[in-house]
Short mmCIF file of C-alpha atoms in Angstrom, two decimals:
data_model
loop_
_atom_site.label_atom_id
_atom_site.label_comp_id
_atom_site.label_asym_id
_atom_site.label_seq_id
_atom_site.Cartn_x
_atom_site.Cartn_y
_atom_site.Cartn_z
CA UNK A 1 109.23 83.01 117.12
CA UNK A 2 112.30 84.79 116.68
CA UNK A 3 115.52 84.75 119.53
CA UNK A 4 117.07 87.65 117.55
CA UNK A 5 117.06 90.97 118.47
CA UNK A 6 118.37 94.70 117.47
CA UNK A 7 118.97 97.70 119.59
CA UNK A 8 116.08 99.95 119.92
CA UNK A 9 113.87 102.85 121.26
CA UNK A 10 111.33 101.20 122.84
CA UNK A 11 107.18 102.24 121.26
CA UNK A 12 103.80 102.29 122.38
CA UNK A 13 102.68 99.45 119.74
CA UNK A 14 104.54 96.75 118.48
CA UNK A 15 107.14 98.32 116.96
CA UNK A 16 110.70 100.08 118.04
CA UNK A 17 112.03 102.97 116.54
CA UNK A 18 115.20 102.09 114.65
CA UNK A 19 116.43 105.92 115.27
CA UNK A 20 115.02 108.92 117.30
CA UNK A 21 113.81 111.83 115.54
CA UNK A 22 112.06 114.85 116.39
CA UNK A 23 109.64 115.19 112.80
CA UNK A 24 109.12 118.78 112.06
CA UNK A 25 105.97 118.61 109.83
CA UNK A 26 104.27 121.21 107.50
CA UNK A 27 100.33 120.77 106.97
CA UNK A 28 100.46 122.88 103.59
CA UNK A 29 104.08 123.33 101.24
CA UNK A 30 103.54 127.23 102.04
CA UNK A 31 105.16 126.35 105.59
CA UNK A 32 108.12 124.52 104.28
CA UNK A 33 110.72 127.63 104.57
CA UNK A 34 109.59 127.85 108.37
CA UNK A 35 109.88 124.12 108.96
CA UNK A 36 113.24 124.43 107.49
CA UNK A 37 114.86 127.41 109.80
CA UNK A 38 113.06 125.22 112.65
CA UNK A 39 114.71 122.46 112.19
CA UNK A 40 118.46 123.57 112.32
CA UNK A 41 117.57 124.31 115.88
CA UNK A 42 118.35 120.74 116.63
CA UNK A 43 120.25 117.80 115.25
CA UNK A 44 117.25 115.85 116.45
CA UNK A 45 114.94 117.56 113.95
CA UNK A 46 114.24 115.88 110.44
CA UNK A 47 111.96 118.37 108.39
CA UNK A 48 109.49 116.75 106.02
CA UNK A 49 108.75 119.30 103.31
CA UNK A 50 106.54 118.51 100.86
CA UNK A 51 104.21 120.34 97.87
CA UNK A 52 100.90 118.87 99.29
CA UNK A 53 98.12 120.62 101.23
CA UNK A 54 96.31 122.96 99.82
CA UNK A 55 95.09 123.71 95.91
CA UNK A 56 94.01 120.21 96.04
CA UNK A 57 90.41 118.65 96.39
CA UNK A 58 89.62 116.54 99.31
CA UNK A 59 90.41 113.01 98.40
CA UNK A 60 93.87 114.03 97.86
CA UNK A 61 93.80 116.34 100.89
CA UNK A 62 92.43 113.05 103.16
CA UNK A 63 95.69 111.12 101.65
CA UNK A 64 98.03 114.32 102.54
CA UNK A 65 96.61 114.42 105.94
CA UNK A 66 96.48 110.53 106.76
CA UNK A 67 100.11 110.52 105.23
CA UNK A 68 101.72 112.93 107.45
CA UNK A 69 99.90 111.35 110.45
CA UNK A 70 101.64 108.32 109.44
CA UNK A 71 104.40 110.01 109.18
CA UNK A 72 104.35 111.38 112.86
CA UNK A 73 103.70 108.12 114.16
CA UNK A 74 106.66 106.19 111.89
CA UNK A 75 108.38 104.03 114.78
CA UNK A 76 111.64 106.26 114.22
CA UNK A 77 110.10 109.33 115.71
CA UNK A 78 110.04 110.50 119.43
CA UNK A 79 108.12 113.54 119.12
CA UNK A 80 106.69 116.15 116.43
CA UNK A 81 106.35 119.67 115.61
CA UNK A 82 103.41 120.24 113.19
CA UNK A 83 103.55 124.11 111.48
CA UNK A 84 100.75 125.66 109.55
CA UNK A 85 100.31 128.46 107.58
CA UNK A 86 96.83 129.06 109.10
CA UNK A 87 94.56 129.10 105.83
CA UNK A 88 95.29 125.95 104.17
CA UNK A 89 92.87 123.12 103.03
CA UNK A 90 94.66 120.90 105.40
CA UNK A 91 93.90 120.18 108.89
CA UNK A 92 96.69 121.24 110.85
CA UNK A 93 95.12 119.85 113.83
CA UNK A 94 93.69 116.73 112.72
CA UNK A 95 97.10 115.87 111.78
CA UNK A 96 98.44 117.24 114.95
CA UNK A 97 95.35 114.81 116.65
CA UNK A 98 95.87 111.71 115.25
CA UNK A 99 99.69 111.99 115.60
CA UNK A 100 98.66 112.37 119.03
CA UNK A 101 96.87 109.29 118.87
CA UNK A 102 99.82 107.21 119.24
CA UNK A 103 101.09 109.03 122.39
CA UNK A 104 103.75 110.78 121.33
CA UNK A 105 104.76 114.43 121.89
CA UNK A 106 102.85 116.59 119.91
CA UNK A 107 102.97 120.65 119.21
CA UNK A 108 101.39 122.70 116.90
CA UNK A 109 102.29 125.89 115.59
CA UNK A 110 100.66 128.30 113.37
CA UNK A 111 102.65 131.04 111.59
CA UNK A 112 99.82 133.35 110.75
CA UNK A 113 98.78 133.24 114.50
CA UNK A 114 102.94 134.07 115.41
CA UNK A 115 102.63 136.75 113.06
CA UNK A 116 105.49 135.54 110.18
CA UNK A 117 108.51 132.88 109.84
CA UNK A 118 111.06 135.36 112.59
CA UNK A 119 108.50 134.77 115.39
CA UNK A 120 107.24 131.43 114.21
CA UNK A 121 110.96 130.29 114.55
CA UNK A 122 111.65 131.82 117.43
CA UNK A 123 108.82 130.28 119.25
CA UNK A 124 109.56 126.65 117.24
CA UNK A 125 113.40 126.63 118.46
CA UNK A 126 111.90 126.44 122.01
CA UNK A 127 109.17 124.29 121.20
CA UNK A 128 111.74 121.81 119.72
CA UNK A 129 114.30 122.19 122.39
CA UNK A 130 111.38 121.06 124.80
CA UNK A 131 110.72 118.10 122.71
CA UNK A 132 114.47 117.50 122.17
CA UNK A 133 115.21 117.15 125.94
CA UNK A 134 112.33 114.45 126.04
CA UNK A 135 114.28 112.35 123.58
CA UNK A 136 117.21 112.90 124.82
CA UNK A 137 116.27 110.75 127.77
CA UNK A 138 115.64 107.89 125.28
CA UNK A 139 117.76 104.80 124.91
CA UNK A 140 118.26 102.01 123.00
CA UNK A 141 117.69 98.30 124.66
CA UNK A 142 117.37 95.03 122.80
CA UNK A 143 114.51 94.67 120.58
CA UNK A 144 112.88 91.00 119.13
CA UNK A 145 112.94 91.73 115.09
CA UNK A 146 109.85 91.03 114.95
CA UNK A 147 109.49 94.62 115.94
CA UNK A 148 110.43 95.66 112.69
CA UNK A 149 108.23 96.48 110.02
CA UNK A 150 110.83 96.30 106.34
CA UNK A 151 109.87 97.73 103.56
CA UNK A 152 111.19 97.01 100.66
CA UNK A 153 111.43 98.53 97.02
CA UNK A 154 113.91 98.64 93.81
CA UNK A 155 114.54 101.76 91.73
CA UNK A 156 117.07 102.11 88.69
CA UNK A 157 116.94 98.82 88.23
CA UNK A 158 118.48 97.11 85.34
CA UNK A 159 118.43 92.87 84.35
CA UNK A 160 120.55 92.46 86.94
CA UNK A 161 118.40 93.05 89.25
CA UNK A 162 115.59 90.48 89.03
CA UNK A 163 118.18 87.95 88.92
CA UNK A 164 120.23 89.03 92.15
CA UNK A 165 119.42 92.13 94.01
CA UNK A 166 115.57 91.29 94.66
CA UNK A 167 115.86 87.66 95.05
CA UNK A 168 118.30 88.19 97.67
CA UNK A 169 116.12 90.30 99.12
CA UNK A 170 113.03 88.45 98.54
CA UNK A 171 114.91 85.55 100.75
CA UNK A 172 115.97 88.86 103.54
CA UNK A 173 112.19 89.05 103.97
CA UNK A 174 111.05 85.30 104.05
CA UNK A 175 113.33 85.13 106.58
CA UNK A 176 112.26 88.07 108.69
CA UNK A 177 108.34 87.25 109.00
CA UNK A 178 109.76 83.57 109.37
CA UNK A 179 111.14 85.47 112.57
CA UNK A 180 107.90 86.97 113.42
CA UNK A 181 108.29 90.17 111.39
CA UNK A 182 106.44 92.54 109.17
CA UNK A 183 107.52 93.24 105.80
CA UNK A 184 105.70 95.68 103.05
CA UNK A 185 106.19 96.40 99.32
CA UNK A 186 104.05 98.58 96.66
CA UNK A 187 105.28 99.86 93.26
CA UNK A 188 101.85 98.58 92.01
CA UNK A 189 102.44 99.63 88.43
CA UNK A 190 105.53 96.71 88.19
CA UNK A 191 102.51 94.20 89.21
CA UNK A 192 101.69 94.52 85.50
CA UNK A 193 101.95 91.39 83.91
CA UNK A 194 102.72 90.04 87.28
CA UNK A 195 99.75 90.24 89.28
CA UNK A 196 98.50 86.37 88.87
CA UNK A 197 101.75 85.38 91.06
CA UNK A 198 101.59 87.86 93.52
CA UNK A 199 97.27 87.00 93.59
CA UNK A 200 98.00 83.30 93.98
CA UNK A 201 99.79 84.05 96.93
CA UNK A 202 97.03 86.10 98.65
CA UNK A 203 96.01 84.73 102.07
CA UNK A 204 91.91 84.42 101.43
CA UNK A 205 90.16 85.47 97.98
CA UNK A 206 89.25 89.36 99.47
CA UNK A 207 93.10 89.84 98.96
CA UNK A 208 93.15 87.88 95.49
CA UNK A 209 90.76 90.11 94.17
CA UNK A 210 92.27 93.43 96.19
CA UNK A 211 95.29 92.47 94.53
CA UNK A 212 94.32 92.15 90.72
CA UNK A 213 91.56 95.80 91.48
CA UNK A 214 94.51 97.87 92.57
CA UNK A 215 96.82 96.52 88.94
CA UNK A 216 93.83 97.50 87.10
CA UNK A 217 93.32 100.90 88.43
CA UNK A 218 96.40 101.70 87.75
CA UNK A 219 96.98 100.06 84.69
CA UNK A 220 93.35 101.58 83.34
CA UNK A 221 95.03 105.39 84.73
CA UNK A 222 98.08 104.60 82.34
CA UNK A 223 95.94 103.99 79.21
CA UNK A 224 93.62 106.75 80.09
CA UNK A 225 96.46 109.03 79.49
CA UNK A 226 96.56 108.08 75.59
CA UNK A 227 99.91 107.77 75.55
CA UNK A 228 102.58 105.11 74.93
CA UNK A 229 104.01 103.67 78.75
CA UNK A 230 107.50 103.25 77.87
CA UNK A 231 110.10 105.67 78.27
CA UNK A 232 108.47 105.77 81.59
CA UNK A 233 107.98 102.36 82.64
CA UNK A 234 110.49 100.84 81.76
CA UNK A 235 112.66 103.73 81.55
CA UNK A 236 115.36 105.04 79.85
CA UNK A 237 118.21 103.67 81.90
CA UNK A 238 115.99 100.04 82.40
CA UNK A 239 115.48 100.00 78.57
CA UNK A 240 119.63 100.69 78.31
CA UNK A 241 119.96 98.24 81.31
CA UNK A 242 118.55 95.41 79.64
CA UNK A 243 114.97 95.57 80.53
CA UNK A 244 112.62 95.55 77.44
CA UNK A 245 109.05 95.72 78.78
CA UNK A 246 107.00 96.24 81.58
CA UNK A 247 106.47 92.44 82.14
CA UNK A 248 110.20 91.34 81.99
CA UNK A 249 110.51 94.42 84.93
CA UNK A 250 107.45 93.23 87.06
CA UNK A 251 108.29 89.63 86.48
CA UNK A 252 111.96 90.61 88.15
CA UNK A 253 110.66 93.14 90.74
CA UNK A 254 108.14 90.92 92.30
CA UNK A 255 111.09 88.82 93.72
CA UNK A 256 111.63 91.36 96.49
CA UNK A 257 108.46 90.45 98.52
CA UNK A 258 109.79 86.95 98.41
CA UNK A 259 107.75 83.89 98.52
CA UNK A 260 105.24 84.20 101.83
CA UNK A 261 101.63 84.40 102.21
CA UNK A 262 100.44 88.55 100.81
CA UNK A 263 98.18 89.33 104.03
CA UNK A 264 96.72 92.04 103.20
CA UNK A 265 96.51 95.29 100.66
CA UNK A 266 96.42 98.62 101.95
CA UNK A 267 95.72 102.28 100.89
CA UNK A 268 98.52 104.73 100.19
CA UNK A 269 99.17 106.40 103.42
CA UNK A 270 97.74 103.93 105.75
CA UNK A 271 99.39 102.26 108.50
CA UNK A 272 99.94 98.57 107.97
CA UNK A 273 98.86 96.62 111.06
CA UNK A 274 101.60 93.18 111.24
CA UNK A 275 102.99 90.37 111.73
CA UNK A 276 103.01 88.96 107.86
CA UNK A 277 103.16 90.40 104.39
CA UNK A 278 101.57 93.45 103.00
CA UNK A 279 101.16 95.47 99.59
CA UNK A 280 100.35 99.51 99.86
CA UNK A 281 99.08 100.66 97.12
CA UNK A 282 101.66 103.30 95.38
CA UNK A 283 103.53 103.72 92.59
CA UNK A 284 107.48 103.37 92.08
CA UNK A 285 108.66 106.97 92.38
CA UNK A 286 110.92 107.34 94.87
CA UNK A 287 110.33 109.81 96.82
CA UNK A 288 106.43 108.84 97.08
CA UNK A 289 107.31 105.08 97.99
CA UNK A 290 109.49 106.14 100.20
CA UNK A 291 107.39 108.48 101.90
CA UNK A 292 104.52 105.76 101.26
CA UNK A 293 105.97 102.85 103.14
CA UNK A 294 107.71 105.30 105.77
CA UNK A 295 103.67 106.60 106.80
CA UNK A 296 102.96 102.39 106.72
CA UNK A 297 104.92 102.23 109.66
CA UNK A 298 108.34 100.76 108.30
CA UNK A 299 111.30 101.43 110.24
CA UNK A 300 113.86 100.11 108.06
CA UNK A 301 113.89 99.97 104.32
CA UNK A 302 115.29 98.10 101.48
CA UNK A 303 116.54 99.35 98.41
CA UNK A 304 117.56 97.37 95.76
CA UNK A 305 118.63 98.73 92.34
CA UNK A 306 121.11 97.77 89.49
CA UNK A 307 123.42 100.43 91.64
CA UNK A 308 122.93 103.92 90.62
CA UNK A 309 120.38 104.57 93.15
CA UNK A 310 121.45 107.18 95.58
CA UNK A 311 117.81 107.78 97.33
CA UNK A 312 116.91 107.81 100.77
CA UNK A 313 114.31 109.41 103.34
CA UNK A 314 113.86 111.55 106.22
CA UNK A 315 113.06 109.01 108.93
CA UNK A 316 114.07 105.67 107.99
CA UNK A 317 117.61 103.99 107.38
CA UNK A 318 117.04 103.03 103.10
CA UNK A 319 119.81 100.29 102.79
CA UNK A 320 120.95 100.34 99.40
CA UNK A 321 121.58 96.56 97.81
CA UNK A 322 122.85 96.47 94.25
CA UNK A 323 123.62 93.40 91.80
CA UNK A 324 125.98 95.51 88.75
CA UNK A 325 129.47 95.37 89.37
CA UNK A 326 130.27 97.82 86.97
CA UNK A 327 127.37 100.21 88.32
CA UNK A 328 128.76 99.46 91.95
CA UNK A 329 132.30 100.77 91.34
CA UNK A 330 131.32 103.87 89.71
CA UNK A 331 128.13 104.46 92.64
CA UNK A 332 130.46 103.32 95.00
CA UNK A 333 129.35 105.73 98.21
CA UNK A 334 126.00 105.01 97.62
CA UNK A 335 126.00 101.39 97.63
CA UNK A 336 125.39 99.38 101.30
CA UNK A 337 125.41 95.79 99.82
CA UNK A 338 126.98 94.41 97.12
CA UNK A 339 125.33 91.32 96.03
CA UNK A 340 127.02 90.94 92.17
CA UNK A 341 128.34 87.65 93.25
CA UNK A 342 125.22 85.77 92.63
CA UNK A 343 125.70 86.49 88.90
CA UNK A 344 129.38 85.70 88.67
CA UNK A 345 128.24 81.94 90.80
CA UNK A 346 130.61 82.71 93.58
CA UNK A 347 127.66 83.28 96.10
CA UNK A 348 124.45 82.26 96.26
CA UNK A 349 120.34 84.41 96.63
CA UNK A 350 120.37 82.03 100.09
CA UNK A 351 123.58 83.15 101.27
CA UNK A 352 123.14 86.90 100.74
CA UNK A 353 118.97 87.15 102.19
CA UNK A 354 121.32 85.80 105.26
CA UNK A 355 124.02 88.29 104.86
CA UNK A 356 121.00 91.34 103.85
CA UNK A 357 119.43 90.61 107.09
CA UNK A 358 122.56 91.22 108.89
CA UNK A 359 122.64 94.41 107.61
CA UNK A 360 119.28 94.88 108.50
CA UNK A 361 119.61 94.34 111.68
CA UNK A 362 122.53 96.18 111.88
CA UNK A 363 120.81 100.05 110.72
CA UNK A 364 118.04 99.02 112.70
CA UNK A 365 120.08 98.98 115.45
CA UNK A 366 121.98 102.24 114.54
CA UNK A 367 124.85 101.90 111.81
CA UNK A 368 124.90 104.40 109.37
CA UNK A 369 123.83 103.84 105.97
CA UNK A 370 125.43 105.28 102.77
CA UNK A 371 121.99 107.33 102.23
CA UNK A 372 122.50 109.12 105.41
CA UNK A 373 125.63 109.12 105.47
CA UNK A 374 125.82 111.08 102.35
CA UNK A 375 122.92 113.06 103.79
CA UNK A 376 121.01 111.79 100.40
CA UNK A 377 117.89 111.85 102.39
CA UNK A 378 116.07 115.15 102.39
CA UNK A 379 113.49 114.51 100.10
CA UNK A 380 109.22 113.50 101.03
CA UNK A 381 106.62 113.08 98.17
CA UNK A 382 103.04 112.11 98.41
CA UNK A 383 100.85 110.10 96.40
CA UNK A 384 98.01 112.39 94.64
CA UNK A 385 96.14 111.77 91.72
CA UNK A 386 92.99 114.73 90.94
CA UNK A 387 93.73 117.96 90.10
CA UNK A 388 95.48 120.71 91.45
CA UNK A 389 92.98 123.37 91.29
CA UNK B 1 130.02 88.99 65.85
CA UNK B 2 129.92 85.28 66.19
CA UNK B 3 130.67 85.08 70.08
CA UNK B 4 129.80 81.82 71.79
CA UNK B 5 127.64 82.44 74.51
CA UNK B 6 127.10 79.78 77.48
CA UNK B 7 123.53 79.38 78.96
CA UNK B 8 122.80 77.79 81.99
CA UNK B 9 119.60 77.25 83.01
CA UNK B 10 118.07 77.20 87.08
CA UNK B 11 118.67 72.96 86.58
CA UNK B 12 122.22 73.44 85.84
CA UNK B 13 121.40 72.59 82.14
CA UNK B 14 123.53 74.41 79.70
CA UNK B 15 123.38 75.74 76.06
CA UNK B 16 125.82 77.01 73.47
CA UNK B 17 124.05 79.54 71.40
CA UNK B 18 126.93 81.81 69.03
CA UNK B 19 125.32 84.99 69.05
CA UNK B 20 124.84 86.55 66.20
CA UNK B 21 125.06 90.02 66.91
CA UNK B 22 126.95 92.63 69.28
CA UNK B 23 124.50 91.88 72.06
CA UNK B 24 125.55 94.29 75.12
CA UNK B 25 125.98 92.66 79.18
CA UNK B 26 122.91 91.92 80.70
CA UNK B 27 120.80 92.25 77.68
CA UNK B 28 118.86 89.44 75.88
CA UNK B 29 119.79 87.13 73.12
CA UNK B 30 117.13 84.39 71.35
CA UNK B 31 117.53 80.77 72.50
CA UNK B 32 115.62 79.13 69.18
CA UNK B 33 113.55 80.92 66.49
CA UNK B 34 110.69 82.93 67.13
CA UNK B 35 108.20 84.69 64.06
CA UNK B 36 106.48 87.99 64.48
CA UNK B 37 103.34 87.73 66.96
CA UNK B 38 105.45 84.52 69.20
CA UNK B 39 105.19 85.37 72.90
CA UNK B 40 108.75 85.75 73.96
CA UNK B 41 109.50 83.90 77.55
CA UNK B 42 111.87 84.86 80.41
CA UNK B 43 111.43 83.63 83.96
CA UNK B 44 108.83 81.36 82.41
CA UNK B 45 106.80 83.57 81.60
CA UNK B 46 105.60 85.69 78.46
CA UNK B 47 107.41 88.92 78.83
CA UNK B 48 105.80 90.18 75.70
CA UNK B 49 105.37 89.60 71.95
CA UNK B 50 108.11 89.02 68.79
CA UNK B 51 107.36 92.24 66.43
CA UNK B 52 109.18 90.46 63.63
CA UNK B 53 111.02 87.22 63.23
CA UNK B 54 114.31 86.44 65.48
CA UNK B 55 116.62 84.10 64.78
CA UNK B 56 118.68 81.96 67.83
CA UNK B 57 121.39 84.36 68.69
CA UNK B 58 120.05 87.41 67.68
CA UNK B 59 119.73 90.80 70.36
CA UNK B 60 116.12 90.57 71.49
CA UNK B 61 115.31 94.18 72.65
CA UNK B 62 112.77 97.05 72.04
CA UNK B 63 113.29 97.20 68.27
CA UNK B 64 112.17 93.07 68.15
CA UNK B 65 109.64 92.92 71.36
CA UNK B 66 106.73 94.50 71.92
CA UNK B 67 104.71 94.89 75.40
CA UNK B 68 101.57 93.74 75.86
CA UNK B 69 100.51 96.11 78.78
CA UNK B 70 100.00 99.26 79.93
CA UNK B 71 99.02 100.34 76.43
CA UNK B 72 95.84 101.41 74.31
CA UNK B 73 94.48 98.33 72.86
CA UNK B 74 95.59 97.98 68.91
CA UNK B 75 92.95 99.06 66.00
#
């Protein structure tokens, strides 16, 4: 086990926060403007809005709700605010209850019970400055890493990246559950063509066959569409980026979960239960991976990309590792790691999943990353596939 | 046209191949001949299928390679 630690807050289970934030959570999208005029009561508060909650039937609504419970009990949050509209499909206090769960500060307000957003922020600026003064006694102290859960995921990638930016961090993660750690990954849809590697490395044959269901079901949703995949997977900047099909892109974003034992699969929203390896089931689009492994518990995340990805998320540090020089210099304030060497031979995948981790470690115990530094972090989506009725 | 490319494979084994094309960074060129319907390999493995003959040193791209996934099945 691991004699390397980080400095952080201290959690009921397992885990340490890697920052300290008070979520301000709306059960339904029709209390996002509230949420937001809450939350600049405090530089504690991160708001979560979303466009989930209501209009939607209830397998969707039991993803929204188990999502924003996971949400509220991320590692990275102290306490939470949950604020409903009052007629919503959503279960403003099932949420608030299962957040609860996990021991944490919970309160719940309701804005039709208030009577509008002026008294529902009135009474949520004291409510969070309650909250606030509870993290405010909180402190960081040194932390094993295997109390952090890394999740990991590549966006606007390009051929660069399958031969540098998700290797290297393929070897970042090896190295963490070597350490005792958890890591997860999804983007199921760039399993396509893939899926046999990532099945041979299942732990028992329940996971094999988990593995190779979930690929199906999404690739059988793609062709149930009628329509052509590409343009969307790859897309437009992959296909200009070097990437030709879906396979060539799977076969290069698998490398990011690196070479370990896959311990398990779970279900968009859920919370992944470590040490080892895990897959949650989501697609690649940003803001619902993000959002996806953020509700699995991560508290530090990984994202690799050619380098013209900007994206971050509300409660987790996203460091940002990119393999195209070119792309680097012109995203230059967006960009954490530059790992580019690998393809010019000057440095190796081994030396950077060192250097990576270093920089993991470092967020996780507090240093900025570009994505919040640039504030490029605002945005939550949630994975939902019926109708919206 | 006509620029010698070096390939070196994960043994340290090079190969001169002269493409044959404007072939952009990062993108693909052929290593040896390939006819319409050949799987085409990267990472050693089939990344998808030829769509008409390439020759070594040609651009292999969209407008040569075909997926194999994600889409209806072919009449």
């Amino acid at each position: 086990m691991s004699e390397r630690y980080f400095q952080g807050y201290p959690r009921e289970k397992g885990l340490a926060g890697t920052r300290n934030w008070l979520a301000v959570i709306p059960s339904v999208f029709c209390a996002n403007e509230t949420v937001a005029r809450i939350a600049q009561a405090s530089p504690f508060c991160r708001p979560l809005l979303h466009s989930n909650g209501c209009g939607q039937l209830r397998p969707d609504l039991d993803v929204v709700e188990r999502t924003l419970i996971g949400l509220g009990r991320n590692p990275n949050v102290g306490a939470c605010l949950v604020v409903s509209l009052g007629c919503e499909a959503a279960s403003g206090e099932e949420i608030c209850q299962g957040i609860a769960l996990s021991g944490r500060p919970v309160e719940h307000l309701v804005i039709q019970q208030e009577g509008g957003i002026s008294r529902s922020a009135e009474k949520g600026r004291e409510l969070v400055k309650r909250l606030a003064a509870v993290l405010k006694g909180q402190t960081r102290e040194p932390r094993p890493v295997s109390e952090l859960l890394l999740g990991v995921k590549c966006g606007s990638s390009d051929a660069t990246s399958g031969l540098a930016a998700n290797p290297a961090t393929g070897r970042t993660v090896d190295l963490l559950l070597e350490d005792g750690g958890t890591a997860v990954f999804g983007e199921t849809t760039e399993f396509i063509g893939a899926e046999d590697l990532l099945a041979s490395r299942a732990a028992d044959e329940k996971i094999e066959k988990r593995i190779l269901e979930i690929v199906k079901r999404m690739e059988d949703r793609i062709i149930a569409m009628g329509v052509d995949m590409r343009g969307t997977q790859p897309s437009t900047g992959n296909i200009a980026g070097g990437i030709s099909t879906i396979e060539e892109k799977s076969l290069g974003a698998i490398s990011k979960s690196g070479t370990k034992p896959i311990n398990g699969v779970y279900e968009y929203g859920e919370r992944v239960q470590g040490p080892g390896l895990f897959i949650v089931d989501s697609p690649g689009k940003e803001d619902v991976i993000l959002t996806g492994l953020s509700a699995a518990g991560a508290n530090v995340i990984i994202f690799t990309s050619g380098g013209g990805a900007p994206q971050g998320c509300p409660l987790v540090p996203v460091l940002k590792v990119a393999s195209n020089r070119e792309m680097i210099c012109a995203m230059f304030e967006h960009v954490d790691v530059d790992v580019s060497q690998v393809l010019s031979g000057e440095k190796t995948i081994t030396e950077f999943g060192e250097a990576i981790y270093g920089h993991v470690v470092s967020a996780a115990s507090g240093e900025t990353v570009k994505a919040e530094l640039c504030s490029y972090d605002a945005s939550s989506g949630i994975y939902t596939i019926g109708p919206i009725i | 046209m006509g620029g010698e490319a070096t390939v070196l494979d994960k043994h340290g084994q090079t190969q001169v191949v002269i493409a044959s094309e404007p072939i952009a960074v990062n993108h693909k060129l052929a290593l040896e001949n390939l006819s319409a319907g050949d799987l085409v390999i990267k990472y050693g493995r089939a990344i998808g299928q030829a769509t008409k003959p390439i020759g070594v040193g040609q651009w292999v791209h969209i407008h040569n390679l075909d997926s194999l996934r994600g889409r209806k099945p072919k009449n």
